[in-house]
Every structure is written in structure tokens, then in C-alpha cells.
Amino acid sequence: DAGVTQSPTHLIKTRGQQVTLRCSPKSGHDTVSWYQQALGQGPQFIFQYYEEEERQRGNFPDRFSGHQFPNYSSELNVNALLLGDSALYLCASSLVPSGGRADTQYFGPGTRLTVL
Amino acid sequence: AQKITQTQPGMFVQEKEAVTLDCTYDTSDPSYGLFWYKQPSSGEMIFLIYQGSYDQQNATEGRYSLNFQKARKSANLVISASQLGDSAMYFCAMREGYNAGNMLTFGGGTRLMVKP
């Protein structure tokens, strides 16, 4: 049973560039959430995709955008990179939110983004 | 106000002893879920245990148990018989609401170090 996978594992970009991160959900899951984890902090919710639409969004600017494909995989795009965007980006998958343990989110290994 | 508070930035425990990691939460929603995740140095968030707000009994998963005190709004993680491999960051997280998307709000984490 394949877990959540993310690519690439590491990425180095310069300020002003654009980046795309990719995520494949755990087998059988249909919902993908993205989180940003700055060094020494807990993860912060960016947004969640279900049925190829953004279902919920955290307090992140429009520079952060995403997409979900028919096979449930997802991309996170960040435009006009800032130094403060340097972080570990975590993808999590789950079944459609239904309350209870059924919608437990399972995380991938993350993509570590460094902005110089 | 912080929704999830973890007051122990770091803790030491002797191998084979039990340890309690504290978590308090703040919500006015009667329906919520509480999660604990383990994050080793590799970065992946590993799901440990879940407690629903309407669950009558404390959750248990192997060596992990959750001491849920609803009136005090606390959800402490108890790890019995600590092992060296338990050394990691531990995060408490909350999902508020039912069928409203399942954004997780995380605490700042506790770094657990198991001594041989």
C-alpha cells in the first residue's frame, strides 16, 4: 500500500522565481492538503483540494496556488518567491472529510524549499 | 489566542520509562478531533493517535494513549515503555467542526529525547 509521495525532496530557488511541488496521495484517498512548516515551528495549513477544487484555504497570499488532477494527485505553486518562503512543504491525504477518525490525514516526507 | 498549546519545548525520558507530553486546546465548536503526530529528523509526520470530542473513552494505540480531559481542554499523549526510536518532535493538532473540511491546526511541538 503506497503512502503519500512528494517530489522533489529538496529544491533551491532564488527570490522572485516560481516553484511547483508535487504530491501523490495514499492509495484510496481523494483529498489533498498542503502545509508549510518553517524551521522550529508546527505546520501551517495552506489549502485543501477535493474533487479538483480548492475546498478550504488558510491565511496565505494568492502567490500560493494549487491544483488537483483527476487521479487525485496535486501540485502546489508558489510565485514570486520570498526568502520567508523557505520551509518544509508537507502534503497530506485523506478521505473526503466526514468527521471522526475516517478523515485522518497521512503525510508525505515533504519537500524542503530553500530560497536564496 | 493559541488554539493548540504545547508548553514543553523539550523533554528527556529514560529508556523503558513512561512519559507524558502535554497539549491544551481552545475551541468553541462542540465537534472536534484531536491528533498526535511524530516527526523524526527525516521530516515526515507520522500519525500516532486520534481522539474525537464525543468519544467516551480515552484512545489507545499500542504504546500510545491519549489522556483526554474535556472539561480542562487537555489531550495529553502518554508513551509507555519509551524506546530510543521514540526520540523525535511530537505535535498535537486539532480539527474543528464536522463535515467542514479538515484543516488541522498544530501546536508548536515538543522535542522528546530518550536516554539509554
PDB file of C-alpha atoms in Angstrom:
ATOM      1  CA  ASP A   1       0.000   0.000   0.000  1.00  0.00           C
ATOM      2  CA  ALA A   2       1.777   3.115  -1.264  1.00  0.00           C
ATOM      3  CA  GLY A   3       1.842   6.023   1.117  1.00  0.00           C
ATOM      4  CA  VAL A   4       1.884   9.706   0.270  1.00  0.00           C
ATOM      5  CA  THR A   5       4.732  10.641  -2.043  1.00  0.00           C
ATOM      6  CA  GLN A   6       6.170  14.061  -2.787  1.00  0.00           C
ATOM      7  CA  SER A   7       8.658  15.415  -5.276  1.00  0.00           C
ATOM      8  CA  PRO A   8      11.228  16.787  -5.332  1.00  0.00           C
ATOM      9  CA  THR A   9      12.741  16.136  -1.898  1.00  0.00           C
ATOM     10  CA  HIS A  10      14.878  19.256  -1.959  1.00  0.00           C
ATOM     11  CA  LEU A  11      14.787  22.424  -4.035  1.00  0.00           C
ATOM     12  CA  ILE A  12      16.858  25.593  -4.139  1.00  0.00           C
ATOM     13  CA  LYS A  13      15.463  28.708  -5.798  1.00  0.00           C
ATOM     14  CA  THR A  14      16.259  32.422  -5.832  1.00  0.00           C
ATOM     15  CA  ARG A  15      13.999  35.295  -4.882  1.00  0.00           C
ATOM     16  CA  GLY A  16      11.386  36.146  -7.479  1.00  0.00           C
ATOM     17  CA  GLN A  17      11.372  32.709  -9.081  1.00  0.00           C
ATOM     18  CA  GLN A  18       8.418  30.363  -9.260  1.00  0.00           C
ATOM     19  CA  VAL A  19       8.282  26.791  -7.962  1.00  0.00           C
ATOM     20  CA  THR A  20       6.000  23.775  -8.393  1.00  0.00           C
ATOM     21  CA  LEU A  21       5.808  20.970  -5.834  1.00  0.00           C
ATOM     22  CA  ARG A  22       4.036  17.683  -6.466  1.00  0.00           C
ATOM     23  CA  CYS A  23       2.138  15.213  -4.331  1.00  0.00           C
ATOM     24  CA  SER A  24       0.553  11.815  -4.901  1.00  0.00           C
ATOM     25  CA  PRO A  25      -1.961  10.784  -2.239  1.00  0.00           C
ATOM     26  CA  LYS A  26      -2.142   7.494  -0.378  1.00  0.00           C
ATOM     27  CA  SER A  27      -3.981   4.812  -2.297  1.00  0.00           C
ATOM     28  CA  GLY A  28      -7.743   5.197  -1.856  1.00  0.00           C
ATOM     29  CA  HIS A  29      -7.585   8.812  -0.676  1.00  0.00           C
ATOM     30  CA  ASP A  30      -9.316  11.618  -2.561  1.00  0.00           C
ATOM     31  CA  THR A  31      -8.447  14.764  -0.588  1.00  0.00           C
ATOM     32  CA  VAL A  32      -5.083  16.532  -0.533  1.00  0.00           C
ATOM     33  CA  SER A  33      -3.990  19.220   1.913  1.00  0.00           C
ATOM     34  CA  TRP A  34      -0.806  21.291   1.830  1.00  0.00           C
ATOM     35  CA  TYR A  35       1.072  22.644   4.847  1.00  0.00           C
ATOM     36  CA  GLN A  36       4.085  24.902   5.284  1.00  0.00           C
ATOM     37  CA  GLN A  37       6.438  24.177   8.172  1.00  0.00           C
ATOM     38  CA  ALA A  38       9.023  26.827   8.959  1.00  0.00           C
ATOM     39  CA  LEU A  39      12.094  25.765  10.900  1.00  0.00           C
ATOM     40  CA  GLY A  40      11.307  25.131  14.555  1.00  0.00           C
ATOM     41  CA  GLN A  41       7.551  25.580  14.167  1.00  0.00           C
ATOM     42  CA  GLY A  42       4.470  23.468  13.704  1.00  0.00           C
ATOM     43  CA  PRO A  43       2.954  23.075  10.235  1.00  0.00           C
ATOM     44  CA  GLN A  44       0.560  25.748   8.979  1.00  0.00           C
ATOM     45  CA  PHE A  45      -2.341  24.914   6.688  1.00  0.00           C
ATOM     46  CA  ILE A  46      -2.133  26.375   3.189  1.00  0.00           C
ATOM     47  CA  PHE A  47      -5.145  24.856   1.399  1.00  0.00           C
ATOM     48  CA  GLN A  48      -7.053  21.666   0.692  1.00  0.00           C
ATOM     49  CA  TYR A  49      -8.261  20.165  -2.574  1.00  0.00           C
ATOM     50  CA  TYR A  50     -11.183  17.836  -3.110  1.00  0.00           C
ATOM     51  CA  GLU A  51     -12.860  16.963  -6.424  1.00  0.00           C
ATOM     52  CA  GLU A  52     -10.304  19.147  -8.214  1.00  0.00           C
ATOM     53  CA  GLU A  53     -11.435  22.268  -6.362  1.00  0.00           C
ATOM     54  CA  GLU A  54      -9.963  24.266  -3.519  1.00  0.00           C
ATOM     55  CA  ARG A  55     -12.198  23.404  -0.590  1.00  0.00           C
ATOM     56  CA  GLN A  56     -10.587  25.341   2.220  1.00  0.00           C
ATOM     57  CA  ARG A  57      -7.763  27.869   2.461  1.00  0.00           C
ATOM     58  CA  GLY A  58      -5.540  29.116   5.243  1.00  0.00           C
ATOM     59  CA  ASN A  59      -4.043  32.554   5.700  1.00  0.00           C
ATOM     60  CA  PHE A  60      -1.664  32.507   2.742  1.00  0.00           C
ATOM     61  CA  PRO A  61      -1.383  35.081  -0.080  1.00  0.00           C
ATOM     62  CA  ASP A  62      -2.507  34.490  -3.645  1.00  0.00           C
ATOM     63  CA  ARG A  63       1.099  33.761  -4.600  1.00  0.00           C
ATOM     64  CA  PHE A  64       0.311  30.281  -3.300  1.00  0.00           C
ATOM     65  CA  SER A  65      -1.922  28.363  -5.664  1.00  0.00           C
ATOM     66  CA  GLY A  66      -2.680  24.754  -6.325  1.00  0.00           C
ATOM     67  CA  HIS A  67      -4.301  22.200  -8.498  1.00  0.00           C
ATOM     68  CA  GLN A  68      -5.738  18.726  -8.164  1.00  0.00           C
ATOM     69  CA  PHE A  69      -5.836  16.302 -11.068  1.00  0.00           C
ATOM     70  CA  PRO A  70      -8.473  13.649 -11.855  1.00  0.00           C
ATOM     71  CA  ASN A  71      -6.199  10.960 -10.372  1.00  0.00           C
ATOM     72  CA  TYR A  72      -6.263  12.969  -7.067  1.00  0.00           C
ATOM     73  CA  SER A  73      -2.602  13.995  -7.276  1.00  0.00           C
ATOM     74  CA  SER A  74      -1.887  17.640  -6.581  1.00  0.00           C
ATOM     75  CA  GLU A  75       0.519  20.479  -7.243  1.00  0.00           C
ATOM     76  CA  LEU A  76       1.452  23.460  -5.125  1.00  0.00           C
ATOM     77  CA  ASN A  77       2.696  26.523  -6.992  1.00  0.00           C
ATOM     78  CA  VAL A  78       4.405  29.472  -5.379  1.00  0.00           C
ATOM     79  CA  ASN A  79       5.092  32.602  -7.451  1.00  0.00           C
ATOM     80  CA  ALA A  80       7.459  35.497  -6.772  1.00  0.00           C
ATOM     81  CA  LEU A  81       9.376  33.592  -4.117  1.00  0.00           C
ATOM     82  CA  LEU A  82      10.458  35.421  -0.975  1.00  0.00           C
ATOM     83  CA  LEU A  83      13.191  34.477   1.472  1.00  0.00           C
ATOM     84  CA  GLY A  84      10.443  33.774   4.013  1.00  0.00           C
ATOM     85  CA  ASP A  85       9.025  31.030   1.796  1.00  0.00           C
ATOM     86  CA  SER A  86      11.960  28.819   2.782  1.00  0.00           C
ATOM     87  CA  ALA A  87      10.362  25.909   4.633  1.00  0.00           C
ATOM     88  CA  LEU A  88       9.397  22.253   4.573  1.00  0.00           C
ATOM     89  CA  TYR A  89       6.253  21.822   2.487  1.00  0.00           C
ATOM     90  CA  LEU A  90       4.152  18.883   3.574  1.00  0.00           C
ATOM     91  CA  CYS A  91       1.380  17.223   1.642  1.00  0.00           C
ATOM     92  CA  ALA A  92      -1.276  15.200   3.443  1.00  0.00           C
ATOM     93  CA  SER A  93      -4.007  12.994   2.047  1.00  0.00           C
ATOM     94  CA  SER A  94      -7.269  11.744   3.484  1.00  0.00           C
ATOM     95  CA  LEU A  95     -10.715  10.594   2.511  1.00  0.00           C
ATOM     96  CA  VAL A  96     -13.439  13.180   1.995  1.00  0.00           C
ATOM     97  CA  PRO A  97     -13.946  14.898   5.357  1.00  0.00           C
ATOM     98  CA  SER A  98     -16.691  13.126   7.250  1.00  0.00           C
ATOM     99  CA  GLY A  99     -15.781  13.771  10.845  1.00  0.00           C
ATOM    100  CA  GLY A 100     -14.119  11.255  13.071  1.00  0.00           C
ATOM    101  CA  ARG A 101     -11.050   9.179  12.537  1.00  0.00           C
ATOM    102  CA  ALA A 102     -12.002   8.404   8.938  1.00  0.00           C
ATOM    103  CA  ASP A 103     -10.566  11.681   7.741  1.00  0.00           C
ATOM    104  CA  THR A 104      -7.215  11.304   9.487  1.00  0.00           C
ATOM    105  CA  GLN A 105      -4.560  12.964   7.367  1.00  0.00           C
ATOM    106  CA  TYR A 106      -1.482  10.989   6.380  1.00  0.00           C
ATOM    107  CA  PHE A 107       1.578  12.987   5.480  1.00  0.00           C
ATOM    108  CA  GLY A 108       4.293  12.605   2.897  1.00  0.00           C
ATOM    109  CA  PRO A 109       8.008  13.107   3.548  1.00  0.00           C
ATOM    110  CA  GLY A 110       7.899  16.751   2.485  1.00  0.00           C
ATOM    111  CA  THR A 111       9.795  18.979   0.075  1.00  0.00           C
ATOM    112  CA  ARG A 112      12.413  21.207   1.609  1.00  0.00           C
ATOM    113  CA  LEU A 113      12.484  24.522  -0.250  1.00  0.00           C
ATOM    114  CA  THR A 114      15.365  26.949   0.191  1.00  0.00           C
ATOM    115  CA  VAL A 115      15.032  30.437  -1.257  1.00  0.00           C
ATOM    116  CA  LEU A 116      18.298  32.362  -1.661  1.00  0.00           C
TER     117      LEU A 116
ATOM    118  CA  ALA B   1      -5.382  33.095  21.443  1.00  0.00           C
ATOM    119  CA  GLN B   2      -3.464  29.974  20.548  1.00  0.00           C
ATOM    120  CA  LYS B   3      -5.743  27.144  19.531  1.00  0.00           C
ATOM    121  CA  ILE B   4      -3.204  24.441  20.396  1.00  0.00           C
ATOM    122  CA  THR B   5      -0.619  24.941  23.128  1.00  0.00           C
ATOM    123  CA  GLN B   6       2.277  22.633  23.860  1.00  0.00           C
ATOM    124  CA  THR B   7       4.148  24.059  26.831  1.00  0.00           C
ATOM    125  CA  GLN B   8       7.114  21.680  26.852  1.00  0.00           C
ATOM    126  CA  PRO B   9       9.651  22.659  24.171  1.00  0.00           C
ATOM    127  CA  GLY B  10      11.890  19.745  25.121  1.00  0.00           C
ATOM    128  CA  MET B  11      11.769  16.716  27.383  1.00  0.00           C
ATOM    129  CA  PHE B  12      14.109  13.936  28.422  1.00  0.00           C
ATOM    130  CA  VAL B  13      12.978  10.450  29.426  1.00  0.00           C
ATOM    131  CA  GLN B  14      14.906   7.378  30.422  1.00  0.00           C
ATOM    132  CA  GLU B  15      14.575   4.386  28.122  1.00  0.00           C
ATOM    133  CA  LYS B  16      11.779   1.989  29.224  1.00  0.00           C
ATOM    134  CA  GLU B  17      10.070   4.654  31.342  1.00  0.00           C
ATOM    135  CA  ALA B  18       6.727   6.314  30.565  1.00  0.00           C
ATOM    136  CA  VAL B  19       6.448   9.958  29.523  1.00  0.00           C
ATOM    137  CA  THR B  20       3.547  12.411  29.189  1.00  0.00           C
ATOM    138  CA  LEU B  21       3.535  15.165  26.587  1.00  0.00           C
ATOM    139  CA  ASP B  22       1.119  18.000  27.323  1.00  0.00           C
ATOM    140  CA  CYS B  23      -1.393  19.567  24.958  1.00  0.00           C
ATOM    141  CA  THR B  24      -4.161  22.042  25.675  1.00  0.00           C
ATOM    142  CA  TYR B  25      -6.618  23.303  23.093  1.00  0.00           C
ATOM    143  CA  ASP B  26      -9.137  26.064  22.653  1.00  0.00           C
ATOM    144  CA  THR B  27     -12.317  25.803  20.629  1.00  0.00           C
ATOM    145  CA  SER B  28     -15.970  26.756  20.951  1.00  0.00           C
ATOM    146  CA  ASP B  29     -17.056  24.103  18.465  1.00  0.00           C
ATOM    147  CA  PRO B  30     -18.658  21.096  20.208  1.00  0.00           C
ATOM    148  CA  SER B  31     -17.438  18.777  17.453  1.00  0.00           C
ATOM    149  CA  TYR B  32     -13.699  18.437  17.020  1.00  0.00           C
ATOM    150  CA  GLY B  33     -10.924  15.901  16.699  1.00  0.00           C
ATOM    151  CA  LEU B  34      -7.527  15.817  18.324  1.00  0.00           C
ATOM    152  CA  PHE B  35      -4.486  14.184  16.747  1.00  0.00           C
ATOM    153  CA  TRP B  36      -0.926  13.468  17.730  1.00  0.00           C
ATOM    154  CA  TYR B  37       1.847  13.179  15.165  1.00  0.00           C
ATOM    155  CA  LYS B  38       5.508  12.195  15.475  1.00  0.00           C
ATOM    156  CA  GLN B  39       8.100  13.905  13.293  1.00  0.00           C
ATOM    157  CA  PRO B  40      11.557  12.293  13.195  1.00  0.00           C
ATOM    158  CA  SER B  41      14.507  14.211  11.836  1.00  0.00           C
ATOM    159  CA  SER B  42      13.638  12.910   8.352  1.00  0.00           C
ATOM    160  CA  GLY B  43      10.677  15.312   8.338  1.00  0.00           C
ATOM    161  CA  GLU B  44       7.739  13.019   7.695  1.00  0.00           C
ATOM    162  CA  MET B  45       4.761  13.481  10.023  1.00  0.00           C
ATOM    163  CA  ILE B  46       3.672  10.082  11.352  1.00  0.00           C
ATOM    164  CA  PHE B  47       0.112   9.725  12.660  1.00  0.00           C
ATOM    165  CA  LEU B  48       0.010   8.243  16.163  1.00  0.00           C
ATOM    166  CA  ILE B  49      -3.439   8.558  17.708  1.00  0.00           C
ATOM    167  CA  TYR B  50      -6.857  10.231  17.352  1.00  0.00           C
ATOM    168  CA  GLN B  51      -9.485  11.321  19.897  1.00  0.00           C
ATOM    169  CA  GLY B  52     -12.906  12.598  18.910  1.00  0.00           C
ATOM    170  CA  SER B  53     -14.721  15.121  21.082  1.00  0.00           C
ATOM    171  CA  TYR B  54     -17.657  12.765  21.541  1.00  0.00           C
ATOM    172  CA  ASP B  55     -15.579   9.686  22.304  1.00  0.00           C
ATOM    173  CA  GLN B  56     -16.393   8.391  25.757  1.00  0.00           C
ATOM    174  CA  GLN B  57     -13.155   6.527  26.284  1.00  0.00           C
ATOM    175  CA  ASN B  58      -9.556   7.614  26.005  1.00  0.00           C
ATOM    176  CA  ALA B  59      -7.908   6.486  22.773  1.00  0.00           C
ATOM    177  CA  THR B  60      -5.129   3.909  22.837  1.00  0.00           C
ATOM    178  CA  GLU B  61      -2.821   2.669  20.074  1.00  0.00           C
ATOM    179  CA  GLY B  62      -0.193   0.205  21.248  1.00  0.00           C
ATOM    180  CA  ARG B  63       2.263   2.072  23.498  1.00  0.00           C
ATOM    181  CA  TYR B  64       0.443   5.364  22.898  1.00  0.00           C
ATOM    182  CA  SER B  65      -2.565   6.541  24.870  1.00  0.00           C
ATOM    183  CA  LEU B  66      -4.333   9.857  24.989  1.00  0.00           C
ATOM    184  CA  ASN B  67      -5.372  11.294  28.348  1.00  0.00           C
ATOM    185  CA  PHE B  68      -8.438  13.277  27.255  1.00  0.00           C
ATOM    186  CA  GLN B  69      -9.845  15.687  29.846  1.00  0.00           C
ATOM    187  CA  LYS B  70     -12.604  17.536  28.029  1.00  0.00           C
ATOM    188  CA  ALA B  71     -13.535  19.959  30.806  1.00  0.00           C
ATOM    189  CA  ARG B  72      -9.920  21.056  31.108  1.00  0.00           C
ATOM    190  CA  LYS B  73      -9.470  21.072  27.311  1.00  0.00           C
ATOM    191  CA  SER B  74      -6.391  18.928  27.512  1.00  0.00           C
ATOM    192  CA  ALA B  75      -5.298  15.986  25.383  1.00  0.00           C
ATOM    193  CA  ASN B  76      -2.009  14.722  26.722  1.00  0.00           C
ATOM    194  CA  LEU B  77      -0.082  11.963  24.951  1.00  0.00           C
ATOM    195  CA  VAL B  78       1.288   9.173  27.125  1.00  0.00           C
ATOM    196  CA  ILE B  79       4.059   6.979  25.739  1.00  0.00           C
ATOM    197  CA  SER B  80       4.697   3.856  27.789  1.00  0.00           C
ATOM    198  CA  ALA B  81       7.994   1.958  27.864  1.00  0.00           C
ATOM    199  CA  SER B  82       9.966   4.566  25.906  1.00  0.00           C
ATOM    200  CA  GLN B  83      12.352   3.355  23.228  1.00  0.00           C
ATOM    201  CA  LEU B  84      15.368   5.080  21.675  1.00  0.00           C
ATOM    202  CA  GLY B  85      13.425   5.307  18.420  1.00  0.00           C
ATOM    203  CA  ASP B  86      10.826   7.480  20.138  1.00  0.00           C
ATOM    204  CA  SER B  87      13.270  10.408  20.060  1.00  0.00           C
ATOM    205  CA  ALA B  88      11.577  12.934  17.766  1.00  0.00           C
ATOM    206  CA  MET B  89       9.357  16.029  17.633  1.00  0.00           C
ATOM    207  CA  TYR B  90       5.768  15.439  18.701  1.00  0.00           C
ATOM    208  CA  PHE B  91       2.911  17.625  17.524  1.00  0.00           C
ATOM    209  CA  CYS B  92      -0.611  17.927  18.830  1.00  0.00           C
ATOM    210  CA  ALA B  93      -3.208  19.032  16.271  1.00  0.00           C
ATOM    211  CA  MET B  94      -6.925  19.806  16.180  1.00  0.00           C
ATOM    212  CA  ARG B  95      -9.619  19.635  13.536  1.00  0.00           C
ATOM    213  CA  GLU B  96     -12.672  21.767  14.309  1.00  0.00           C
ATOM    214  CA  GLY B  97     -16.157  21.143  13.065  1.00  0.00           C
ATOM    215  CA  TYR B  98     -17.817  18.265  11.294  1.00  0.00           C
ATOM    216  CA  ASN B  99     -18.027  17.974   7.520  1.00  0.00           C
ATOM    217  CA  ALA B 100     -16.410  21.373   7.216  1.00  0.00           C
ATOM    218  CA  GLY B 101     -13.158  20.411   5.645  1.00  0.00           C
ATOM    219  CA  ASN B 102     -10.483  19.017   7.854  1.00  0.00           C
ATOM    220  CA  MET B 103      -7.855  21.702   8.205  1.00  0.00           C
ATOM    221  CA  LEU B 104      -5.517  20.799  11.039  1.00  0.00           C
ATOM    222  CA  THR B 105      -4.209  23.414  13.469  1.00  0.00           C
ATOM    223  CA  PHE B 106      -0.900  22.378  15.027  1.00  0.00           C
ATOM    224  CA  GLY B 107       0.862  23.284  18.233  1.00  0.00           C
ATOM    225  CA  GLY B 108       4.491  24.294  18.378  1.00  0.00           C
ATOM    226  CA  GLY B 109       5.674  20.790  19.198  1.00  0.00           C
ATOM    227  CA  THR B 110       7.683  19.061  21.923  1.00  0.00           C
ATOM    228  CA  ARG B 111      11.089  17.551  21.282  1.00  0.00           C
ATOM    229  CA  LEU B 112      11.401  14.244  23.118  1.00  0.00           C
ATOM    230  CA  MET B 113      14.829  12.795  23.781  1.00  0.00           C
ATOM    231  CA  VAL B 114      15.088   9.232  25.084  1.00  0.00           C
ATOM    232  CA  LYS B 115      18.217   8.482  27.100  1.00  0.00           C
ATOM    233  CA  PRO B 116      19.754   4.978  27.069  1.00  0.00           C
TER     234      PRO B 116
END
